[in-house]
mmCIF file of C-alpha atoms in Angstrom:
data_model
loop_
_atom_site.group_PDB
_atom_site.id
_atom_site.type_symbol
_atom_site.label_atom_id
_atom_site.label_comp_id
_atom_site.label_asym_id
_atom_site.label_seq_id
_atom_site.Cartn_x
_atom_site.Cartn_y
_atom_site.Cartn_z
ATOM 1 C CA MET G 796 0.043 0.112 0.002
ATOM 2 C CA THR G 797 1.512 3.295 -1.085
ATOM 3 C CA PRO G 798 2.218 5.915 1.786
ATOM 4 C CA ILE G 799 -0.199 8.448 -0.067
ATOM 5 C CA TRP G 800 -3.042 6.053 0.057
ATOM 6 C CA GLN G 801 -2.462 4.712 3.321
ATOM 7 C CA ALA G 802 -2.393 8.054 4.951
ATOM 8 C CA PHE G 803 -5.600 8.896 3.291
ATOM 9 C CA LEU G 804 -7.357 5.691 4.458
ATOM 10 C CA ALA G 805 -5.983 6.761 8.026
ATOM 11 C CA THR G 806 -8.437 9.806 7.914
ATOM 12 C CA GLN G 807 -11.575 7.769 6.948
ATOM 13 C CA THR G 808 -14.076 6.199 9.387
ATOM 14 C CA PHE G 809 -15.169 2.780 8.412
ATOM 15 C CA ALA G 810 -18.593 1.435 9.549
ATOM 16 C CA ALA G 811 -20.447 -1.604 8.515
ATOM 17 C CA GLY G 812 -23.990 -0.662 6.973
ATOM 18 C CA PRO G 813 -26.992 -2.414 5.499
ATOM 19 C CA ASP G 814 -26.456 -4.132 1.980
ATOM 20 C CA SER G 815 -28.937 -1.609 0.588
ATOM 21 C CA GLU G 816 -26.670 1.277 0.987
ATOM 22 C CA PRO G 817 -23.908 2.112 -1.598
ATOM 23 C CA SER G 818 -20.349 1.672 -0.129
ATOM 24 C CA ILE G 819 -16.863 2.236 -0.876
ATOM 25 C CA VAL G 820 -13.855 -0.216 0.153
ATOM 26 C CA ALA G 821 -10.013 -0.351 0.124
ATOM 27 C CA LEU G 822 -8.821 -3.543 -1.397
ATOM 28 C CA PRO G 823 -5.145 -3.915 -0.835
ATOM 29 C CA ASP G 824 -5.361 -7.634 -1.119
ATOM 30 C CA PHE G 825 -5.844 -7.127 -5.123
ATOM 31 C CA ALA G 826 -3.171 -5.898 -7.299
ATOM 32 C CA THR G 827 -2.558 -5.384 -10.934
ATOM 33 C CA VAL G 828 -0.054 -6.934 -13.582
ATOM 34 C CA ARG G 829 0.280 -4.595 -16.717
ATOM 35 C CA VAL G 830 1.244 -6.039 -19.984
ATOM 36 C CA ASP G 831 2.005 -3.797 -22.998
ATOM 37 C CA GLY G 832 4.103 -3.570 -26.289
ATOM 38 C CA ALA G 833 3.635 -4.492 -29.907
ATOM 39 C CA ASP G 834 3.302 -8.301 -29.478
ATOM 40 C CA ALA G 835 1.211 -8.161 -26.459
ATOM 41 C CA ARG G 836 -1.883 -9.386 -27.644
ATOM 42 C CA THR G 837 -0.379 -12.587 -29.480
ATOM 43 C CA PHE G 838 1.744 -13.230 -26.658
ATOM 44 C CA LEU G 839 -1.183 -13.301 -24.167
ATOM 45 C CA GLN G 840 -3.122 -15.437 -26.517
ATOM 46 C CA GLY G 841 -0.578 -18.138 -26.155
ATOM 47 C CA GLN G 842 -0.485 -18.112 -22.402
ATOM 48 C CA PHE G 843 -4.086 -17.706 -21.208
ATOM 49 C CA THR G 844 -7.256 -19.912 -21.258
ATOM 50 C CA ASN G 845 -9.514 -17.218 -22.862
ATOM 51 C CA ASP G 846 -9.366 -15.835 -26.284
ATOM 52 C CA VAL G 847 -7.581 -12.504 -26.072
ATOM 53 C CA HIS G 848 -8.471 -11.872 -29.724
ATOM 54 C CA ASP G 849 -12.197 -11.423 -28.577
ATOM 55 C CA LEU G 850 -11.403 -8.472 -26.320
ATOM 56 C CA SER G 851 -11.693 -5.036 -27.660
ATOM 57 C CA PRO G 852 -10.556 -1.895 -25.985
ATOM 58 C CA GLY G 853 -13.156 -0.939 -22.991
ATOM 59 C CA GLU G 854 -13.861 -4.612 -22.317
ATOM 60 C CA TRP G 855 -12.589 -7.281 -19.739
ATOM 61 C CA HIS G 856 -13.211 -10.803 -19.409
ATOM 62 C CA TRP G 857 -12.106 -13.662 -16.720
ATOM 63 C CA SER G 858 -9.093 -15.845 -17.837
ATOM 64 C CA GLY G 859 -6.651 -17.997 -16.122
ATOM 65 C CA TYR G 860 -3.053 -19.216 -16.391
ATOM 66 C CA LEU G 861 -2.294 -23.196 -16.035
ATOM 67 C CA SER G 862 0.564 -25.155 -14.964
ATOM 68 C CA PRO G 863 1.663 -27.602 -18.007
ATOM 69 C CA LYS G 864 -0.535 -30.144 -16.116
ATOM 70 C CA GLY G 865 -3.576 -27.975 -16.736
ATOM 71 C CA ARG G 866 -3.978 -26.869 -13.034
ATOM 72 C CA LEU G 867 -4.767 -23.176 -12.229
ATOM 73 C CA LEU G 868 -2.017 -21.046 -11.015
ATOM 74 C CA ALA G 869 -3.904 -17.732 -11.163
ATOM 75 C CA VAL G 870 -7.595 -16.354 -12.116
ATOM 76 C CA PHE G 871 -7.848 -12.911 -13.009
ATOM 77 C CA ARG G 872 -9.955 -10.515 -14.783
ATOM 78 C CA LEU G 873 -8.280 -9.351 -18.073
ATOM 79 C CA ALA G 874 -9.061 -5.781 -19.273
ATOM 80 C CA CYS G 875 -8.248 -4.532 -22.486
ATOM 81 C CA GLY G 876 -7.043 -0.790 -22.674
ATOM 82 C CA ASP G 877 -6.079 1.363 -25.667
ATOM 83 C CA GLU G 878 -2.484 0.218 -25.544
ATOM 84 C CA SER G 879 -2.145 -2.108 -22.647
ATOM 85 C CA TRP G 880 -3.612 -5.191 -20.737
ATOM 86 C CA THR G 881 -4.381 -5.123 -17.266
ATOM 87 C CA LEU G 882 -4.825 -8.402 -15.262
ATOM 88 C CA SER G 883 -6.696 -7.760 -11.721
ATOM 89 C CA LEU G 884 -6.029 -10.685 -9.283
ATOM 90 C CA PRO G 885 -5.146 -11.421 -5.740
ATOM 91 C CA ALA G 886 -1.924 -9.682 -4.560
ATOM 92 C CA THR G 887 -0.483 -12.882 -3.222
ATOM 93 C CA VAL G 888 0.181 -14.535 -6.568
ATOM 94 C CA ALA G 889 0.943 -11.472 -8.650
ATOM 95 C CA THR G 890 4.462 -11.566 -8.421
ATOM 96 C CA ASP G 891 4.675 -15.160 -9.186
ATOM 97 C CA LEU G 892 2.518 -14.790 -12.177
ATOM 98 C CA VAL G 893 4.712 -11.931 -13.498
ATOM 99 C CA ALA G 894 7.792 -14.223 -13.155
ATOM 100 C CA ARG G 895 6.259 -17.107 -14.892
ATOM 101 C CA LEU G 896 5.185 -14.867 -17.690
ATOM 102 C CA ARG G 897 8.536 -13.287 -18.322
ATOM 103 C CA ARG G 898 10.059 -16.681 -18.819
ATOM 104 C CA PHE G 899 8.312 -16.940 -22.310
ATOM 105 C CA VAL G 900 8.868 -13.391 -23.479
ATOM 106 C CA LEU G 901 11.847 -14.257 -25.334
ATOM 107 C CA ARG G 902 12.191 -11.974 -28.359
ATOM 108 C CA SER G 903 8.655 -10.844 -28.349
ATOM 109 C CA LYS G 904 8.023 -7.133 -27.962
ATOM 110 C CA VAL G 905 6.340 -7.475 -24.649
ATOM 111 C CA ARG G 906 6.755 -5.561 -21.336
ATOM 112 C CA ILE G 907 5.258 -7.295 -18.249
ATOM 113 C CA GLY G 908 5.092 -5.173 -14.875
ATOM 114 C CA LEU G 909 3.831 -5.077 -11.309
ATOM 115 C CA PRO G 910 2.983 -1.430 -10.744
ATOM 116 C CA GLU G 911 4.061 -0.487 -7.331
ATOM 117 C CA ASP G 912 2.587 2.946 -7.014
ATOM 118 C CA GLU G 913 -1.126 1.968 -7.751
ATOM 119 C CA ALA G 914 -3.906 1.023 -5.380
ATOM 120 C CA THR G 915 -7.345 -0.728 -5.540
ATOM 121 C CA LEU G 916 -10.710 0.344 -4.286
ATOM 122 C CA GLY G 917 -14.266 -1.281 -4.705
ATOM 123 C CA ILE G 918 -17.393 0.703 -5.330
ATOM 124 C CA ILE G 919 -21.024 -0.620 -4.639
ATOM 125 C CA GLY G 920 -24.108 1.105 -5.828
ATOM 126 C CA ILE G 921 -22.504 3.982 -7.614
ATOM 127 C CA PRO G 922 -21.918 3.779 -11.520
ATOM 128 C CA LEU G 923 -18.535 4.118 -12.432
ATOM 129 C CA GLY G 924 -17.151 1.102 -14.511
ATOM 130 C CA GLY G 925 -19.987 0.584 -16.849
ATOM 131 C CA ALA G 926 -21.963 -2.692 -17.141
ATOM 132 C CA PRO G 927 -20.492 -6.079 -16.365
ATOM 133 C CA GLY G 928 -17.897 -6.834 -18.925
ATOM 134 C CA GLU G 929 -16.962 -3.197 -19.657
ATOM 135 C CA CYS G 930 -14.213 -1.178 -18.371
ATOM 136 C CA VAL G 931 -13.514 2.608 -18.135
ATOM 137 C CA LEU G 932 -10.057 4.147 -18.602
ATOM 138 C CA GLY G 933 -10.186 7.613 -16.779
ATOM 139 C CA ASP G 934 -7.662 10.016 -15.598
ATOM 140 C CA GLY G 935 -5.031 7.942 -13.752
ATOM 141 C CA TYR G 936 -7.387 4.994 -13.103
ATOM 142 C CA LEU G 937 -9.294 1.756 -14.774
ATOM 143 C CA ALA G 938 -12.543 1.073 -13.526
ATOM 144 C CA LEU G 939 -14.151 -2.476 -14.461
ATOM 145 C CA GLY G 940 -17.878 -2.878 -14.240
ATOM 146 C CA LEU G 941 -19.059 -5.935 -12.306
ATOM 147 C CA ASP G 942 -22.066 -7.683 -11.485
ATOM 148 C CA GLY G 943 -24.006 -6.435 -8.642
ATOM 149 C CA ASP G 944 -23.748 -2.583 -9.564
ATOM 150 C CA ARG G 945 -20.035 -2.876 -8.519
ATOM 151 C CA ALA G 946 -17.108 -1.232 -10.010
ATOM 152 C CA LEU G 947 -13.292 -2.427 -9.357
ATOM 153 C CA VAL G 948 -10.974 0.623 -9.586
ATOM 154 C CA HIS G 949 -7.236 0.383 -9.950
ATOM 155 C CA GLY G 950 -5.016 3.462 -10.275
ATOM 156 C CA ASP G 951 -2.949 6.344 -9.018
ATOM 157 C CA PRO G 952 -3.480 7.246 -5.301
ATOM 158 C CA ALA G 953 -4.326 10.687 -6.262
ATOM 159 C CA ALA G 954 -6.953 9.659 -8.513
ATOM 160 C CA LEU G 955 -8.424 7.010 -6.262
ATOM 161 C CA VAL G 956 -8.467 9.688 -3.289
ATOM 162 C CA ALA G 957 -10.768 11.925 -5.790
ATOM 163 C CA ILE G 958 -13.148 9.047 -6.853
ATOM 164 C CA TRP G 959 -13.435 8.096 -2.844
ATOM 165 C CA GLN G 960 -14.379 11.556 -1.847
ATOM 166 C CA ASN G 961 -16.777 11.958 -4.879
ATOM 167 C CA ALA G 962 -18.290 8.566 -4.033
ATOM 168 C CA VAL G 963 -18.605 9.706 -0.215
ATOM 169 C CA ALA G 964 -20.128 12.875 -1.284
ATOM 170 C CA HIS G 965 -22.868 10.841 -3.151
ATOM 171 C CA GLY G 966 -23.807 8.767 -0.195
ATOM 172 C CA ALA G 967 -21.291 5.883 -0.112
ATOM 173 C CA ARG G 968 -20.243 4.561 3.163
ATOM 174 C CA PRO G 969 -16.638 3.541 3.742
ATOM 175 C CA THR G 970 -16.828 -0.118 4.856
ATOM 176 C CA GLY G 971 -14.434 -3.031 5.411
ATOM 177 C CA PRO G 972 -14.089 -5.561 2.569
ATOM 178 C CA ALA G 973 -16.225 -8.246 4.056
ATOM 179 C CA ARG G 974 -19.476 -7.225 1.701
ATOM 180 C CA TRP G 975 -17.066 -7.067 -1.347
ATOM 181 C CA HIS G 976 -15.666 -10.404 -0.843
ATOM 182 C CA ARG G 977 -19.023 -12.018 -0.033
ATOM 183 C CA MET G 978 -20.411 -10.666 -3.341
ATOM 184 C CA ASP G 979 -17.356 -12.042 -5.265
ATOM 185 C CA LEU G 980 -18.038 -15.334 -3.837
ATOM 186 C CA GLU G 981 -21.824 -15.261 -4.320
ATOM 187 C CA ALA G 982 -21.100 -14.382 -8.015
ATOM 188 C CA GLY G 983 -18.702 -17.482 -7.935
ATOM 189 C CA ALA G 984 -15.364 -15.815 -8.220
ATOM 190 C CA PRO G 985 -12.800 -18.625 -8.112
ATOM 191 C CA TRP G 986 -9.941 -16.881 -6.787
ATOM 192 C CA ILE G 987 -6.681 -18.844 -6.716
ATOM 193 C CA VAL G 988 -4.096 -17.795 -3.976
ATOM 194 C CA PRO G 989 -0.910 -19.749 -2.905
ATOM 195 C CA ALA G 990 -2.846 -22.020 -0.655
ATOM 196 C CA ASN G 991 -4.787 -23.538 -3.453
ATOM 197 C CA GLN G 992 -2.351 -23.158 -6.472
ATOM 198 C CA ASP G 993 -1.878 -26.081 -8.774
ATOM 199 C CA GLN G 994 -5.141 -27.999 -7.486
ATOM 200 C CA PHE G 995 -7.766 -27.369 -10.040
ATOM 201 C CA VAL G 996 -8.441 -27.771 -13.574
ATOM 202 C CA PRO G 997 -10.331 -24.675 -14.694
ATOM 203 C CA GLN G 998 -13.824 -26.699 -15.004
ATOM 204 C CA MET G 999 -13.464 -27.632 -11.340
ATOM 205 C CA VAL G 1000 -13.994 -24.052 -10.181
ATOM 206 C CA ASP G 1001 -16.532 -23.427 -12.862
ATOM 207 C CA LEU G 1002 -14.170 -21.055 -14.870
ATOM 208 C CA ASP G 1003 -15.702 -22.021 -18.039
ATOM 209 C CA ARG G 1004 -19.215 -21.183 -16.477
ATOM 210 C CA LEU G 1005 -17.747 -17.483 -16.238
ATOM 211 C CA GLY G 1006 -16.769 -17.437 -19.774
ATOM 212 C CA GLY G 1007 -13.385 -17.639 -18.780
ATOM 213 C CA VAL G 1008 -11.997 -20.619 -21.018
ATOM 214 C CA SER G 1009 -12.225 -20.943 -24.867
ATOM 215 C CA PHE G 1010 -12.354 -24.144 -26.344
ATOM 216 C CA ALA G 1011 -11.977 -22.932 -29.830
ATOM 217 C CA LYS G 1012 -8.596 -20.971 -29.441
ATOM 218 C CA GLY G 1013 -5.168 -22.075 -30.193
ATOM 219 C CA CYS G 1014 -2.501 -23.752 -27.745
ATOM 220 C CA TYR G 1015 -1.719 -22.589 -24.269
ATOM 221 C CA PRO G 1016 0.144 -24.207 -21.388
ATOM 222 C CA GLY G 1017 -2.261 -26.849 -20.225
ATOM 223 C CA GLN G 1018 -4.813 -26.617 -23.060
ATOM 224 C CA GLU G 1019 -4.680 -30.400 -23.889
ATOM 225 C CA ILE G 1020 -5.784 -31.420 -20.616
ATOM 226 C CA VAL G 1021 -8.550 -28.948 -20.531
ATOM 227 C CA ALA G 1022 -9.683 -29.779 -23.760
ATOM 228 C CA ARG G 1023 -9.799 -33.475 -23.111
ATOM 229 C CA THR G 1024 -11.480 -33.136 -19.987
ATOM 230 C CA HIS G 1025 -14.243 -30.801 -21.822
ATOM 231 C CA TYR G 1026 -14.690 -33.189 -24.714
ATOM 232 C CA ARG G 1027 -14.635 -36.392 -22.909
ATOM 233 C CA GLY G 1028 -17.109 -35.034 -19.979
ATOM 234 C CA GLU G 1029 -14.428 -36.296 -17.449
ATOM 235 C CA ILE G 1030 -15.129 -33.334 -14.849
ATOM 236 C CA LYS G 1031 -16.574 -34.847 -11.777
ATOM 237 C CA ARG G 1032 -15.956 -31.690 -9.368
ATOM 238 C CA ARG G 1033 -17.936 -28.841 -9.930
ATOM 239 C CA LEU G 1034 -17.986 -25.294 -7.923
ATOM 240 C CA HIS G 1035 -20.318 -25.580 -4.881
ATOM 241 C CA ARG G 1036 -21.604 -22.824 -2.403
ATOM 242 C CA ALA G 1037 -22.151 -23.730 1.392
ATOM 243 C CA SER G 1038 -22.552 -22.135 4.596
ATOM 244 C CA ALA G 1039 -20.393 -22.554 7.767
ATOM 245 C CA ALA G 1040 -20.240 -21.479 11.261
ATOM 246 C CA ALA G 1041 -16.319 -20.755 11.025
ATOM 247 C CA ASP G 1042 -14.053 -19.583 8.292
ATOM 248 C CA VAL G 1043 -12.597 -22.062 5.950
ATOM 249 C CA ALA G 1044 -9.217 -21.570 4.453
ATOM 250 C CA PRO G 1045 -8.419 -21.968 0.947
ATOM 251 C CA GLY G 1046 -7.210 -25.698 -0.024
ATOM 252 C CA THR G 1047 -8.861 -27.214 3.245
ATOM 253 C CA VAL G 1048 -10.068 -30.822 2.374
ATOM 254 C CA ILE G 1049 -13.914 -31.255 2.413
ATOM 255 C CA ARG G 1050 -14.879 -34.620 3.516
ATOM 256 C CA ALA G 1051 -17.934 -36.681 3.523
ATOM 257 C CA GLY G 1052 -17.310 -39.059 6.488
ATOM 258 C CA ASP G 1053 -13.811 -39.926 6.027
ATOM 259 C CA ALA G 1054 -13.673 -39.621 2.273
ATOM 260 C CA ALA G 1055 -11.994 -36.423 0.690
ATOM 261 C CA ILE G 1056 -14.348 -35.002 -2.018
ATOM 262 C CA GLY G 1057 -12.737 -31.837 -2.776
ATOM 263 C CA HIS G 1058 -11.141 -28.691 -1.426
ATOM 264 C CA ALA G 1059 -12.274 -25.241 -0.474
ATOM 265 C CA VAL G 1060 -11.695 -22.345 -2.691
ATOM 266 C CA ALA G 1061 -12.562 -19.556 -0.532
ATOM 267 C CA SER G 1062 -14.745 -18.062 2.219
ATOM 268 C CA ALA G 1063 -16.122 -14.798 3.252
ATOM 269 C CA PRO G 1064 -18.219 -13.654 6.089
ATOM 270 C CA ALA G 1065 -22.019 -14.034 5.372
ATOM 271 C CA ALA G 1066 -24.590 -11.237 5.548
ATOM 272 C CA ASP G 1067 -26.493 -12.969 8.230
ATOM 273 C CA GLY G 1068 -23.573 -14.395 10.362
ATOM 274 C CA GLY G 1069 -21.264 -17.328 9.780
ATOM 275 C CA PHE G 1070 -19.378 -17.686 6.463
ATOM 276 C CA LEU G 1071 -20.272 -18.264 2.914
ATOM 277 C CA VAL G 1072 -17.868 -21.056 1.550
ATOM 278 C CA ILE G 1073 -17.233 -21.936 -2.056
ATOM 279 C CA ALA G 1074 -15.600 -25.267 -2.925
ATOM 280 C CA ALA G 1075 -14.681 -27.699 -5.628
ATOM 281 C CA LEU G 1076 -16.639 -30.905 -4.738
ATOM 282 C CA ASP G 1077 -17.205 -34.326 -6.491
ATOM 283 C CA ARG G 1078 -20.858 -33.458 -7.640
ATOM 284 C CA ASP G 1079 -22.331 -36.935 -7.141
ATOM 285 C CA ALA G 1080 -20.625 -37.685 -3.764
ATOM 286 C CA ALA G 1081 -21.638 -34.035 -2.252
ATOM 287 C CA ALA G 1082 -25.227 -34.836 -3.393
ATOM 288 C CA ALA G 1083 -25.291 -38.421 -1.897
ATOM 289 C CA ALA G 1084 -23.589 -37.265 1.298
ATOM 290 C CA THR G 1085 -25.621 -36.746 4.640
ATOM 291 C CA ALA G 1086 -23.249 -34.598 6.188
ATOM 292 C CA LEU G 1087 -19.965 -32.448 4.938
ATOM 293 C CA HIS G 1088 -17.152 -31.161 6.827
ATOM 294 C CA ALA G 1089 -13.947 -29.078 6.201
ATOM 295 C CA GLY G 1090 -10.502 -29.785 7.816
ATOM 296 C CA ASP G 1091 -9.409 -32.537 10.065
ATOM 297 C CA VAL G 1092 -8.612 -30.895 13.342
ATOM 298 C CA GLY G 1093 -11.684 -29.312 14.816
ATOM 299 C CA PRO G 1094 -13.510 -29.804 11.527
ATOM 300 C CA VAL G 1095 -16.067 -27.249 10.634
ATOM 301 C CA ALA G 1096 -19.515 -28.530 9.371
ATOM 302 C CA LEU G 1097 -21.050 -27.233 5.954
ATOM 303 C CA ALA G 1098 -24.614 -26.756 5.417
ATOM 304 C CA ASN G 1099 -27.073 -25.725 2.621
ATOM 305 C CA VAL G 1100 -24.444 -27.216 -0.052
ATOM 306 C CA ARG G 1101 -25.498 -26.875 -3.657
ATOM 307 C CA PRO G 1102 -23.565 -26.467 -6.968
ATOM 308 C CA PHE G 1103 -23.618 -23.090 -8.838
ATOM 309 C CA ASP G 1104 -26.191 -24.299 -11.219
ATOM 310 C CA VAL G 1105 -28.903 -25.141 -8.785
ATOM 311 C CA ALA G 1106 -30.892 -22.482 -7.138
ATOM 312 C CA ALA G 1107 -31.555 -22.358 -3.236
ATOM 313 C CA ALA G 1108 -34.576 -24.217 -2.364
#
C-alpha cells in the first residue's frame, strides 16, 4: 500500500451498513499486472485460457493461467485498454505470475510489470465502470464494471482519493472488505491464492461457466488437458456454495465422512452471520452425502451445500 493511499485511509471512518446502501472499500489484497508492447496481444493469446483476440478496448473478461498439467496457477479479470492489458488478481499471486510470464517473452516485443505505485478500491451502488464486462479508462485509473452494480478501480492514489471523496459525497459509506468479498463469492469468483495453486483444472471451479475458458482458441500451457476433460466429459468436480459457522481456509480438504471429496476455494463472512464457503466438490458424492465437513482438526460442518447451477430451495 502506497504511503499516500495509506495516509488517506487513516483519515476515514469505516462502519458497516446495510447491504442496500452504497459503499466504498479499500482492497489492498488485490493487485494489477500490466502488459504492453507491439506483440502483447499475440503473446497473451498463447498463455491464457480465454481468447484474447475476442477482447476490444473497453472490455474485460475472466481468464486463467495454468501449469503444464492443466492446473490453475492464477485466475484474473483481464481488461483491454487502448495500448495495454491489465490483469486484476489477488496480490499474493501477482509477483509469481509476472515471473512465470516473463520466462516466455524471449524476443517478443512485450513488457510485463507489477505497478508498485497503484492502489485498488471497490465501489458498490454508484456507477463508474460501466456494465459488467465493460471497463472505463479515466484520468489515472481503470474501472471495471462488475455484477451487483459494482466497480473495481485500480489506479494512481491521487486519482483514487478523488474518486473516493466523490463517492462519499454521493452517499457511499466507507466499509471494510467483507461485503465486497462476499459478493465476489456469491458470483462464483474462483480466486486462486498460494494455498490452492495447482489444485484445480479450470472446469472444477466453473471458470468455463464464467466464460473464462475458450475451447476454440489455439494452444496455451495446459490446453490439451483442459480440452480433453471438456470433450470427454471427465469433470466430476464442480464449484459448490455452502454455509459454515467458522472460516474455511483456501485449500482445506472437504470430507464426507472419512472420504475426501474436494477442496475449499475461498470463504467470506456471510450477511446473516457465519461464513459463505465456495468449494470444488465431487458433484455425485456431495449430493449423496448426509453431512460434509471441512478440515481434519476441529472440522467445520458445511450446510446448504449446492452447485452453482442449482438455485436455493
